[in-house]
């Protein structure tokens, strides 16, 4: 909105780190490897020298049954990131080329 300060980060990525009790019907992202996904994504963003991008762990994003999931702001785009290859594809397409990886996007 006019008069708002500029964005601090071009893209802010929140990776769900939620844990639920074993056997919960919706599951949780942490038991599906979201912490390793987050750590890998943080390392790759740094290795590639991508500026103005922050990768953080979030608490529950309320979509664990679809996860491990992440949301990218300010766009509000949600992805299922279940492998390092998925992370690499999202980094290249979403963060570097400002496109979308439709096959990984959550509805």
PDB file of N, CA and C in Angstrom:
ATOM      1  N   UNK A   1       0.842  -1.177   0.000  1.00  0.00           N
ATOM      2  CA  UNK A   1       0.000   0.000   0.000  1.00  0.00           C
ATOM      3  C   UNK A   1       0.889   1.243   0.000  1.00  0.00           C
ATOM      4  N   UNK A   2       0.438   2.267  -0.615  1.00  0.00           N
ATOM      5  CA  UNK A   2       1.204   3.502  -0.672  1.00  0.00           C
ATOM      6  C   UNK A   2       1.592   3.942   0.736  1.00  0.00           C
ATOM      7  N   UNK A   3       2.840   4.313   0.891  1.00  0.00           N
ATOM      8  CA  UNK A   3       3.318   4.772   2.189  1.00  0.00           C
ATOM      9  C   UNK A   3       3.892   3.680   3.074  1.00  0.00           C
ATOM     10  N   UNK A   4       3.673   2.411   2.702  1.00  0.00           N
ATOM     11  CA  UNK A   4       4.262   1.312   3.475  1.00  0.00           C
ATOM     12  C   UNK A   4       5.768   1.304   3.264  1.00  0.00           C
ATOM     13  N   UNK A   5       6.508   0.839   4.248  1.00  0.00           N
ATOM     14  CA  UNK A   5       7.945   0.718   4.034  1.00  0.00           C
ATOM     15  C   UNK A   5       8.226  -0.362   2.990  1.00  0.00           C
ATOM     16  N   UNK A   6       9.404  -0.329   2.367  1.00  0.00           N
ATOM     17  CA  UNK A   6       9.732  -1.370   1.388  1.00  0.00           C
ATOM     18  C   UNK A   6       9.850  -2.724   2.081  1.00  0.00           C
ATOM     19  N   UNK A   7       9.699  -3.798   1.301  1.00  0.00           N
ATOM     20  CA  UNK A   7       9.842  -5.138   1.847  1.00  0.00           C
ATOM     21  C   UNK A   7      11.254  -5.320   2.382  1.00  0.00           C
ATOM     22  N   UNK A   8      11.375  -5.942   3.547  1.00  0.00           N
ATOM     23  CA  UNK A   8      12.689  -6.219   4.118  1.00  0.00           C
ATOM     24  C   UNK A   8      13.357  -7.363   3.377  1.00  0.00           C
ATOM     25  N   UNK A   9      12.557  -8.390   3.012  1.00  0.00           N
ATOM     26  CA  UNK A   9      13.022  -9.505   2.198  1.00  0.00           C
ATOM     27  C   UNK A   9      12.212  -9.531   0.915  1.00  0.00           C
ATOM     28  N   UNK A  10      12.872  -9.856  -0.180  1.00  0.00           N
ATOM     29  CA  UNK A  10      12.150 -10.039  -1.437  1.00  0.00           C
ATOM     30  C   UNK A  10      11.201 -11.226  -1.310  1.00  0.00           C
ATOM     31  N   UNK A  11      11.703 -12.316  -0.704  1.00  0.00           N
ATOM     32  CA  UNK A  11      10.885 -13.497  -0.450  1.00  0.00           C
ATOM     33  C   UNK A  11      11.213 -14.018   0.934  1.00  0.00           C
ATOM     34  N   UNK A  12      10.173 -14.340   1.676  1.00  0.00           N
ATOM     35  CA  UNK A  12      10.311 -14.926   3.010  1.00  0.00           C
ATOM     36  C   UNK A  12       9.635 -16.288   2.962  1.00  0.00           C
ATOM     37  N   UNK A  13      10.433 -17.342   3.169  1.00  0.00           N
ATOM     38  CA  UNK A  13       9.948 -18.712   3.080  1.00  0.00           C
ATOM     39  C   UNK A  13       9.757 -19.258   4.486  1.00  0.00           C
ATOM     40  N   UNK A  14       8.572 -19.778   4.751  1.00  0.00           N
ATOM     41  CA  UNK A  14       8.280 -20.422   6.026  1.00  0.00           C
ATOM     42  C   UNK A  14       8.064 -21.911   5.769  1.00  0.00           C
ATOM     43  N   UNK A  15       8.899 -22.742   6.379  1.00  0.00           N
ATOM     44  CA  UNK A  15       8.803 -24.194   6.255  1.00  0.00           C
ATOM     45  C   UNK A  15       8.176 -24.723   7.536  1.00  0.00           C
ATOM     46  N   UNK A  16       7.094 -25.468   7.401  1.00  0.00           N
ATOM     47  CA  UNK A  16       6.384 -25.994   8.567  1.00  0.00           C
ATOM     48  C   UNK A  16       7.287 -26.949   9.346  1.00  0.00           C
ATOM     49  N   UNK A  17       7.328 -26.757  10.657  1.00  0.00           N
ATOM     50  CA  UNK A  17       8.098 -27.638  11.531  1.00  0.00           C
ATOM     51  C   UNK A  17       7.209 -28.285  12.580  1.00  0.00           C
ATOM     52  N   UNK A  18       5.927 -28.346  12.301  1.00  0.00           N
ATOM     53  CA  UNK A  18       4.961 -28.847  13.275  1.00  0.00           C
ATOM     54  C   UNK A  18       5.170 -30.323  13.588  1.00  0.00           C
ATOM     55  N   UNK A  19       4.975 -30.648  14.874  1.00  0.00           N
ATOM     56  CA  UNK A  19       4.987 -32.041  15.352  1.00  0.00           C
ATOM     57  C   UNK A  19       3.667 -32.327  16.055  1.00  0.00           C
ATOM     58  N   UNK A  20       3.089 -33.459  15.705  1.00  0.00           N
ATOM     59  CA  UNK A  20       1.871 -33.927  16.368  1.00  0.00           C
ATOM     60  C   UNK A  20       2.162 -35.288  16.980  1.00  0.00           C
ATOM     61  N   UNK A  21       1.295 -35.743  17.875  1.00  0.00           N
ATOM     62  CA  UNK A  21       1.492 -37.080  18.453  1.00  0.00           C
ATOM     63  C   UNK A  21       1.475 -38.156  17.358  1.00  0.00           C
ATOM     64  N   UNK A  22       2.255 -39.185  17.571  1.00  0.00           N
ATOM     65  CA  UNK A  22       2.303 -40.310  16.616  1.00  0.00           C
ATOM     66  C   UNK A  22       0.894 -40.826  16.365  1.00  0.00           C
ATOM     67  N   UNK A  23       0.608 -41.105  15.112  1.00  0.00           N
ATOM     68  CA  UNK A  23      -0.691 -41.651  14.744  1.00  0.00           C
ATOM     69  C   UNK A  23      -1.772 -40.613  14.511  1.00  0.00           C
ATOM     70  N   UNK A  24      -1.451 -39.328  14.659  1.00  0.00           N
ATOM     71  CA  UNK A  24      -2.455 -38.285  14.425  1.00  0.00           C
ATOM     72  C   UNK A  24      -2.952 -38.400  12.985  1.00  0.00           C
ATOM     73  N   UNK A  25      -4.261 -38.300  12.760  1.00  0.00           N
ATOM     74  CA  UNK A  25      -4.802 -38.506  11.414  1.00  0.00           C
ATOM     75  C   UNK A  25      -4.293 -37.514  10.370  1.00  0.00           C
ATOM     76  N   UNK A  26      -3.886 -36.329  10.774  1.00  0.00           N
ATOM     77  CA  UNK A  26      -3.393 -35.340   9.804  1.00  0.00           C
ATOM     78  C   UNK A  26      -1.878 -35.387   9.642  1.00  0.00           C
ATOM     79  N   UNK A  27      -1.212 -36.187  10.464  1.00  0.00           N
ATOM     80  CA  UNK A  27       0.238 -36.253  10.379  1.00  0.00           C
ATOM     81  C   UNK A  27       0.880 -34.940  10.774  1.00  0.00           C
ATOM     82  N   UNK A  28       2.163 -34.823  10.498  1.00  0.00           N
ATOM     83  CA  UNK A  28       2.867 -33.571  10.750  1.00  0.00           C
ATOM     84  C   UNK A  28       4.039 -33.453   9.796  1.00  0.00           C
ATOM     85  N   UNK A  29       4.446 -32.236   9.557  1.00  0.00           N
ATOM     86  CA  UNK A  29       5.519 -31.996   8.597  1.00  0.00           C
ATOM     87  C   UNK A  29       6.882 -32.434   9.126  1.00  0.00           C
ATOM     88  N   UNK A  30       7.119 -32.280  10.424  1.00  0.00           N
ATOM     89  CA  UNK A  30       8.432 -32.639  10.977  1.00  0.00           C
ATOM     90  C   UNK A  30       8.740 -34.113  10.769  1.00  0.00           C
ATOM     91  N   UNK A  31       7.770 -34.976  10.990  1.00  0.00           N
ATOM     92  CA  UNK A  31       8.029 -36.409  10.820  1.00  0.00           C
ATOM     93  C   UNK A  31       8.195 -36.790   9.342  1.00  0.00           C
ATOM     94  N   UNK A  32       7.835 -35.878   8.443  1.00  0.00           N
ATOM     95  CA  UNK A  32       8.005 -36.100   7.003  1.00  0.00           C
ATOM     96  C   UNK A  32       9.300 -35.462   6.488  1.00  0.00           C
ATOM     97  N   UNK A  33      10.135 -34.976   7.408  1.00  0.00           N
ATOM     98  CA  UNK A  33      11.444 -34.476   7.019  1.00  0.00           C
ATOM     99  C   UNK A  33      11.561 -32.986   6.801  1.00  0.00           C
ATOM    100  N   UNK A  34      10.614 -32.198   7.300  1.00  0.00           N
ATOM    101  CA  UNK A  34      10.645 -30.763   7.018  1.00  0.00           C
ATOM    102  C   UNK A  34      11.866 -30.049   7.600  1.00  0.00           C
ATOM    103  N   UNK A  35      12.399 -30.546   8.715  1.00  0.00           N
ATOM    104  CA  UNK A  35      13.566 -29.876   9.302  1.00  0.00           C
ATOM    105  C   UNK A  35      14.788 -30.028   8.394  1.00  0.00           C
ATOM    106  N   UNK A  36      14.981 -31.206   7.818  1.00  0.00           N
ATOM    107  CA  UNK A  36      16.086 -31.410   6.874  1.00  0.00           C
ATOM    108  C   UNK A  36      15.871 -30.597   5.606  1.00  0.00           C
ATOM    109  N   UNK A  37      14.627 -30.513   5.173  1.00  0.00           N
ATOM    110  CA  UNK A  37      14.281 -29.703   3.999  1.00  0.00           C
ATOM    111  C   UNK A  37      14.622 -28.240   4.261  1.00  0.00           C
ATOM    112  N   UNK A  38      14.218 -27.728   5.414  1.00  0.00           N
ATOM    113  CA  UNK A  38      14.512 -26.334   5.767  1.00  0.00           C
ATOM    114  C   UNK A  38      16.016 -26.085   5.806  1.00  0.00           C
ATOM    115  N   UNK A  39      16.741 -26.958   6.485  1.00  0.00           N
ATOM    116  CA  UNK A  39      18.192 -26.786   6.594  1.00  0.00           C
ATOM    117  C   UNK A  39      18.863 -26.806   5.220  1.00  0.00           C
ATOM    118  N   UNK A  40      18.418 -27.724   4.367  1.00  0.00           N
ATOM    119  CA  UNK A  40      18.969 -27.815   3.010  1.00  0.00           C
ATOM    120  C   UNK A  40      18.665 -26.536   2.232  1.00  0.00           C
ATOM    121  N   UNK A  41      17.426 -26.060   2.316  1.00  0.00           N
ATOM    122  CA  UNK A  41      17.038 -24.865   1.575  1.00  0.00           C
ATOM    123  C   UNK A  41      17.836 -23.651   2.060  1.00  0.00           C
ATOM    124  N   UNK A  42      17.986 -23.515   3.359  1.00  0.00           N
ATOM    125  CA  UNK A  42      18.765 -22.396   3.894  1.00  0.00           C
ATOM    126  C   UNK A  42      20.199 -22.439   3.372  1.00  0.00           C
ATOM    127  N   UNK A  43      20.801 -23.618   3.397  1.00  0.00           N
ATOM    128  CA  UNK A  43      22.180 -23.769   2.944  1.00  0.00           C
ATOM    129  C   UNK A  43      22.313 -23.462   1.456  1.00  0.00           C
ATOM    130  N   UNK A  44      21.383 -23.958   0.649  1.00  0.00           N
ATOM    131  CA  UNK A  44      21.453 -23.740  -0.807  1.00  0.00           C
ATOM    132  C   UNK A  44      21.264 -22.265  -1.155  1.00  0.00           C
ATOM    133  N   UNK A  45      20.319 -21.591  -0.499  1.00  0.00           N
ATOM    134  CA  UNK A  45      20.109 -20.159  -0.752  1.00  0.00           C
ATOM    135  C   UNK A  45      21.403 -19.396  -0.451  1.00  0.00           C
ATOM    136  N   UNK A  46      22.049 -19.746   0.643  1.00  0.00           N
ATOM    137  CA  UNK A  46      23.308 -19.092   1.005  1.00  0.00           C
ATOM    138  C   UNK A  46      24.415 -19.439   0.013  1.00  0.00           C
ATOM    139  N   UNK A  47      24.560 -20.725  -0.325  1.00  0.00           N
ATOM    140  CA  UNK A  47      25.589 -21.162  -1.276  1.00  0.00           C
ATOM    141  C   UNK A  47      25.455 -20.477  -2.630  1.00  0.00           C
ATOM    142  N   UNK A  48      24.215 -20.285  -3.054  1.00  0.00           N
ATOM    143  CA  UNK A  48      23.955 -19.670  -4.356  1.00  0.00           C
ATOM    144  C   UNK A  48      24.063 -18.147  -4.322  1.00  0.00           C
ATOM    145  N   UNK A  49      24.243 -17.588  -3.127  1.00  0.00           N
ATOM    146  CA  UNK A  49      24.382 -16.142  -2.991  1.00  0.00           C
ATOM    147  C   UNK A  49      23.111 -15.371  -3.259  1.00  0.00           C
ATOM    148  N   UNK A  50      21.972 -16.019  -3.055  1.00  0.00           N
ATOM    149  CA  UNK A  50      20.701 -15.334  -3.294  1.00  0.00           C
ATOM    150  C   UNK A  50      20.474 -14.303  -2.189  1.00  0.00           C
ATOM    151  N   UNK A  51      20.236 -13.081  -2.597  1.00  0.00           N
ATOM    152  CA  UNK A  51      20.090 -11.976  -1.662  1.00  0.00           C
ATOM    153  C   UNK A  51      18.614 -11.698  -1.367  1.00  0.00           C
ATOM    154  N   UNK A  52      18.359 -11.143  -0.218  1.00  0.00           N
ATOM    155  CA  UNK A  52      17.017 -10.699   0.189  1.00  0.00           C
ATOM    156  C   UNK A  52      16.009 -11.836   0.257  1.00  0.00           C
ATOM    157  N   UNK A  53      16.500 -13.034   0.588  1.00  0.00           N
ATOM    158  CA  UNK A  53      15.630 -14.196   0.763  1.00  0.00           C
ATOM    159  C   UNK A  53      15.916 -14.769   2.135  1.00  0.00           C
ATOM    160  N   UNK A  54      14.856 -15.025   2.888  1.00  0.00           N
ATOM    161  CA  UNK A  54      14.988 -15.583   4.234  1.00  0.00           C
ATOM    162  C   UNK A  54      14.201 -16.877   4.289  1.00  0.00           C
ATOM    163  N   UNK A  55      14.824 -17.936   4.816  1.00  0.00           N
ATOM    164  CA  UNK A  55      14.166 -19.227   5.013  1.00  0.00           C
ATOM    165  C   UNK A  55      14.092 -19.467   6.511  1.00  0.00           C
ATOM    166  N   UNK A  56      12.869 -19.639   7.019  1.00  0.00           N
ATOM    167  CA  UNK A  56      12.634 -19.853   8.441  1.00  0.00           C
ATOM    168  C   UNK A  56      11.785 -21.085   8.675  1.00  0.00           C
ATOM    169  N   UNK A  57      11.911 -21.636   9.870  1.00  0.00           N
ATOM    170  CA  UNK A  57      10.978 -22.666  10.316  1.00  0.00           C
ATOM    171  C   UNK A  57       9.766 -21.971  10.899  1.00  0.00           C
ATOM    172  N   UNK A  58       8.611 -22.499  10.603  1.00  0.00           N
ATOM    173  CA  UNK A  58       7.356 -21.994  11.165  1.00  0.00           C
ATOM    174  C   UNK A  58       6.785 -23.039  12.101  1.00  0.00           C
ATOM    175  N   UNK A  59       5.904 -22.597  12.954  1.00  0.00           N
ATOM    176  CA  UNK A  59       5.085 -23.532  13.699  1.00  0.00           C
ATOM    177  C   UNK A  59       4.082 -24.128  12.725  1.00  0.00           C
ATOM    178  N   UNK A  60       3.005 -24.628  13.217  1.00  0.00           N
ATOM    179  CA  UNK A  60       2.018 -25.277  12.364  1.00  0.00           C
ATOM    180  C   UNK A  60       1.453 -24.301  11.339  1.00  0.00           C
ATOM    181  N   UNK A  61       1.505 -24.704  10.084  1.00  0.00           N
ATOM    182  CA  UNK A  61       0.894 -23.936   9.009  1.00  0.00           C
ATOM    183  C   UNK A  61      -0.483 -24.496   8.643  1.00  0.00           C
ATOM    184  N   UNK A  62      -0.916 -25.529   9.365  1.00  0.00           N
ATOM    185  CA  UNK A  62      -2.258 -26.113   9.270  1.00  0.00           C
ATOM    186  C   UNK A  62      -2.528 -26.830   7.943  1.00  0.00           C
ATOM    187  N   UNK A  63      -1.454 -27.356   7.320  1.00  0.00           N
ATOM    188  CA  UNK A  63      -1.637 -28.115   6.080  1.00  0.00           C
ATOM    189  C   UNK A  63      -0.754 -29.366   6.093  1.00  0.00           C
ATOM    190  N   UNK A  64      -0.484 -29.885   7.272  1.00  0.00           N
ATOM    191  CA  UNK A  64       0.465 -30.996   7.425  1.00  0.00           C
ATOM    192  C   UNK A  64       0.068 -32.241   6.637  1.00  0.00           C
ATOM    193  N   UNK A  65      -1.222 -32.446   6.433  1.00  0.00           N
ATOM    194  CA  UNK A  65      -1.639 -33.630   5.680  1.00  0.00           C
ATOM    195  C   UNK A  65      -1.145 -33.573   4.235  1.00  0.00           C
ATOM    196  N   UNK A  66      -0.753 -32.395   3.776  1.00  0.00           N
ATOM    197  CA  UNK A  66      -0.248 -32.203   2.415  1.00  0.00           C
ATOM    198  C   UNK A  66       1.274 -32.055   2.381  1.00  0.00           C
ATOM    199  N   UNK A  67       1.911 -32.109   3.523  1.00  0.00           N
ATOM    200  CA  UNK A  67       3.304 -31.736   3.652  1.00  0.00           C
ATOM    201  C   UNK A  67       4.304 -32.832   3.405  1.00  0.00           C
ATOM    202  N   UNK A  68       5.547 -32.465   3.586  1.00  0.00           N
ATOM    203  CA  UNK A  68       6.021 -31.242   4.227  1.00  0.00           C
ATOM    204  C   UNK A  68       5.766 -30.022   3.338  1.00  0.00           C
ATOM    205  N   UNK A  69       5.296 -28.960   3.982  1.00  0.00           N
ATOM    206  CA  UNK A  69       4.885 -27.808   3.201  1.00  0.00           C
ATOM    207  C   UNK A  69       5.639 -26.549   3.599  1.00  0.00           C
ATOM    208  N   UNK A  70       5.632 -25.601   2.667  1.00  0.00           N
ATOM    209  CA  UNK A  70       6.256 -24.297   2.859  1.00  0.00           C
ATOM    210  C   UNK A  70       5.400 -23.266   2.142  1.00  0.00           C
ATOM    211  N   UNK A  71       5.432 -22.050   2.666  1.00  0.00           N
ATOM    212  CA  UNK A  71       4.727 -20.946   2.023  1.00  0.00           C
ATOM    213  C   UNK A  71       5.729 -19.824   1.768  1.00  0.00           C
ATOM    214  N   UNK A  72       5.620 -19.220   0.583  1.00  0.00           N
ATOM    215  CA  UNK A  72       6.529 -18.169   0.143  1.00  0.00           C
ATOM    216  C   UNK A  72       5.773 -16.845   0.138  1.00  0.00           C
ATOM    217  N   UNK A  73       6.272 -15.870   0.900  1.00  0.00           N
ATOM    218  CA  UNK A  73       5.668 -14.538   0.950  1.00  0.00           C
ATOM    219  C   UNK A  73       6.630 -13.526   0.369  1.00  0.00           C
ATOM    220  N   UNK A  74       6.143 -12.476  -0.280  1.00  0.00           N
ATOM    221  CA  UNK A  74       4.794 -11.950  -0.148  1.00  0.00           C
ATOM    222  C   UNK A  74       3.766 -12.560  -1.100  1.00  0.00           C
ATOM    223  N   UNK A  75       4.198 -13.512  -1.966  1.00  0.00           N
ATOM    224  CA  UNK A  75       3.275 -14.045  -2.963  1.00  0.00           C
ATOM    225  C   UNK A  75       2.162 -14.901  -2.370  1.00  0.00           C
ATOM    226  N   UNK A  76       2.437 -15.573  -1.249  1.00  0.00           N
ATOM    227  CA  UNK A  76       1.445 -16.478  -0.672  1.00  0.00           C
ATOM    228  C   UNK A  76       1.339 -17.786  -1.430  1.00  0.00           C
ATOM    229  N   UNK A  77       2.439 -18.217  -2.057  1.00  0.00           N
ATOM    230  CA  UNK A  77       2.464 -19.461  -2.827  1.00  0.00           C
ATOM    231  C   UNK A  77       2.909 -20.598  -1.908  1.00  0.00           C
ATOM    232  N   UNK A  78       2.143 -21.698  -1.930  1.00  0.00           N
ATOM    233  CA  UNK A  78       2.402 -22.868  -1.096  1.00  0.00           C
ATOM    234  C   UNK A  78       2.974 -23.995  -1.947  1.00  0.00           C
ATOM    235  N   UNK A  79       3.990 -24.672  -1.386  1.00  0.00           N
ATOM    236  CA  UNK A  79       4.589 -25.820  -2.057  1.00  0.00           C
ATOM    237  C   UNK A  79       4.664 -27.014  -1.121  1.00  0.00           C
ATOM    238  N   UNK A  80       4.614 -28.189  -1.728  1.00  0.00           N
ATOM    239  CA  UNK A  80       4.958 -29.438  -1.029  1.00  0.00           C
ATOM    240  C   UNK A  80       6.401 -29.734  -1.398  1.00  0.00           C
ATOM    241  N   UNK A  81       7.275 -29.740  -0.378  1.00  0.00           N
ATOM    242  CA  UNK A  81       8.702 -29.947  -0.592  1.00  0.00           C
ATOM    243  C   UNK A  81       9.113 -31.231   0.101  1.00  0.00           C
ATOM    244  N   UNK A  82       9.061 -32.333  -0.638  1.00  0.00           N
ATOM    245  CA  UNK A  82       9.300 -33.643  -0.034  1.00  0.00           C
ATOM    246  C   UNK A  82      10.653 -34.245  -0.392  1.00  0.00           C
ATOM    247  N   UNK A  83      11.502 -33.443  -1.047  1.00  0.00           N
ATOM    248  CA  UNK A  83      12.833 -33.944  -1.413  1.00  0.00           C
ATOM    249  C   UNK A  83      13.756 -32.761  -1.663  1.00  0.00           C
ATOM    250  N   UNK A  84      15.053 -33.041  -1.637  1.00  0.00           N
ATOM    251  CA  UNK A  84      16.020 -31.999  -1.963  1.00  0.00           C
ATOM    252  C   UNK A  84      15.873 -31.592  -3.427  1.00  0.00           C
ATOM    253  N   UNK A  85      15.510 -32.524  -4.287  1.00  0.00           N
ATOM    254  CA  UNK A  85      15.286 -32.199  -5.700  1.00  0.00           C
ATOM    255  C   UNK A  85      14.137 -31.203  -5.844  1.00  0.00           C
ATOM    256  N   UNK A  86      13.085 -31.367  -5.054  1.00  0.00           N
ATOM    257  CA  UNK A  86      11.959 -30.425  -5.084  1.00  0.00           C
ATOM    258  C   UNK A  86      12.424 -29.040  -4.641  1.00  0.00           C
ATOM    259  N   UNK A  87      13.236 -29.004  -3.604  1.00  0.00           N
ATOM    260  CA  UNK A  87      13.778 -27.727  -3.127  1.00  0.00           C
ATOM    261  C   UNK A  87      14.604 -27.067  -4.227  1.00  0.00           C
ATOM    262  N   UNK A  88      15.483 -27.835  -4.859  1.00  0.00           N
ATOM    263  CA  UNK A  88      16.315 -27.284  -5.938  1.00  0.00           C
ATOM    264  C   UNK A  88      15.460 -26.715  -7.068  1.00  0.00           C
ATOM    265  N   UNK A  89      14.397 -27.426  -7.417  1.00  0.00           N
ATOM    266  CA  UNK A  89      13.520 -26.957  -8.494  1.00  0.00           C
ATOM    267  C   UNK A  89      12.816 -25.654  -8.115  1.00  0.00           C
ATOM    268  N   UNK A  90      12.368 -25.563  -6.877  1.00  0.00           N
ATOM    269  CA  UNK A  90      11.690 -24.350  -6.411  1.00  0.00           C
ATOM    270  C   UNK A  90      12.671 -23.188  -6.305  1.00  0.00           C
ATOM    271  N   UNK A  91      13.880 -23.455  -5.834  1.00  0.00           N
ATOM    272  CA  UNK A  91      14.888 -22.388  -5.775  1.00  0.00           C
ATOM    273  C   UNK A  91      15.148 -21.843  -7.174  1.00  0.00           C
ATOM    274  N   UNK A  92      15.385 -22.736  -8.118  1.00  0.00           N
ATOM    275  CA  UNK A  92      15.700 -22.292  -9.481  1.00  0.00           C
ATOM    276  C   UNK A  92      14.523 -21.561 -10.128  1.00  0.00           C
ATOM    277  N   UNK A  93      13.350 -22.147 -10.052  1.00  0.00           N
ATOM    278  CA  UNK A  93      12.199 -21.586 -10.776  1.00  0.00           C
ATOM    279  C   UNK A  93      11.547 -20.426 -10.039  1.00  0.00           C
ATOM    280  N   UNK A  94      11.269 -20.602  -8.750  1.00  0.00           N
ATOM    281  CA  UNK A  94      10.537 -19.563  -8.012  1.00  0.00           C
ATOM    282  C   UNK A  94      11.461 -18.427  -7.570  1.00  0.00           C
ATOM    283  N   UNK A  95      12.575 -18.784  -6.921  1.00  0.00           N
ATOM    284  CA  UNK A  95      13.424 -17.751  -6.348  1.00  0.00           C
ATOM    285  C   UNK A  95      14.345 -17.083  -7.366  1.00  0.00           C
ATOM    286  N   UNK A  96      14.868 -17.838  -8.300  1.00  0.00           N
ATOM    287  CA  UNK A  96      15.817 -17.241  -9.249  1.00  0.00           C
ATOM    288  C   UNK A  96      15.138 -16.676 -10.488  1.00  0.00           C
ATOM    289  N   UNK A  97      14.119 -17.376 -10.996  1.00  0.00           N
ATOM    290  CA  UNK A  97      13.477 -16.937 -12.252  1.00  0.00           C
ATOM    291  C   UNK A  97      12.110 -16.308 -12.029  1.00  0.00           C
ATOM    292  N   UNK A  98      11.659 -16.278 -10.772  1.00  0.00           N
ATOM    293  CA  UNK A  98      10.380 -15.665 -10.402  1.00  0.00           C
ATOM    294  C   UNK A  98       9.187 -16.306 -11.104  1.00  0.00           C
ATOM    295  N   UNK A  99       9.296 -17.630 -11.300  1.00  0.00           N
ATOM    296  CA  UNK A  99       8.199 -18.388 -11.897  1.00  0.00           C
ATOM    297  C   UNK A  99       7.515 -19.232 -10.829  1.00  0.00           C
ATOM    298  N   UNK A 100       6.827 -20.281 -11.261  1.00  0.00           N
ATOM    299  CA  UNK A 100       6.131 -21.183 -10.356  1.00  0.00           C
ATOM    300  C   UNK A 100       6.406 -22.620 -10.773  1.00  0.00           C
ATOM    301  N   UNK A 101       6.483 -23.502  -9.789  1.00  0.00           N
ATOM    302  CA  UNK A 101       6.613 -24.932 -10.058  1.00  0.00           C
ATOM    303  C   UNK A 101       5.228 -25.523  -9.806  1.00  0.00           C
ATOM    304  N   UNK A 102       4.409 -25.515 -10.827  1.00  0.00           N
ATOM    305  CA  UNK A 102       2.995 -25.911 -10.692  1.00  0.00           C
ATOM    306  C   UNK A 102       2.836 -27.314 -10.126  1.00  0.00           C
ATOM    307  N   UNK A 103       3.702 -28.231 -10.510  1.00  0.00           N
ATOM    308  CA  UNK A 103       3.568 -29.624 -10.051  1.00  0.00           C
ATOM    309  C   UNK A 103       3.774 -29.760  -8.548  1.00  0.00           C
ATOM    310  N   UNK A 104       4.433 -28.808  -7.926  1.00  0.00           N
ATOM    311  CA  UNK A 104       4.690 -28.873  -6.478  1.00  0.00           C
ATOM    312  C   UNK A 104       3.792 -27.959  -5.669  1.00  0.00           C
ATOM    313  N   UNK A 105       3.009 -27.116  -6.349  1.00  0.00           N
ATOM    314  CA  UNK A 105       2.156 -26.162  -5.637  1.00  0.00           C
ATOM    315  C   UNK A 105       0.980 -26.867  -4.960  1.00  0.00           C
ATOM    316  N   UNK A 106       0.653 -26.399  -3.766  1.00  0.00           N
ATOM    317  CA  UNK A 106      -0.527 -26.900  -3.062  1.00  0.00           C
ATOM    318  C   UNK A 106      -1.747 -26.114  -3.513  1.00  0.00           C
ATOM    319  N   UNK A 107      -2.891 -26.808  -3.570  1.00  0.00           N
ATOM    320  CA  UNK A 107      -4.122 -26.108  -3.993  1.00  0.00           C
ATOM    321  C   UNK A 107      -4.561 -25.069  -2.975  1.00  0.00           C
TER     322      UNK A 107
END
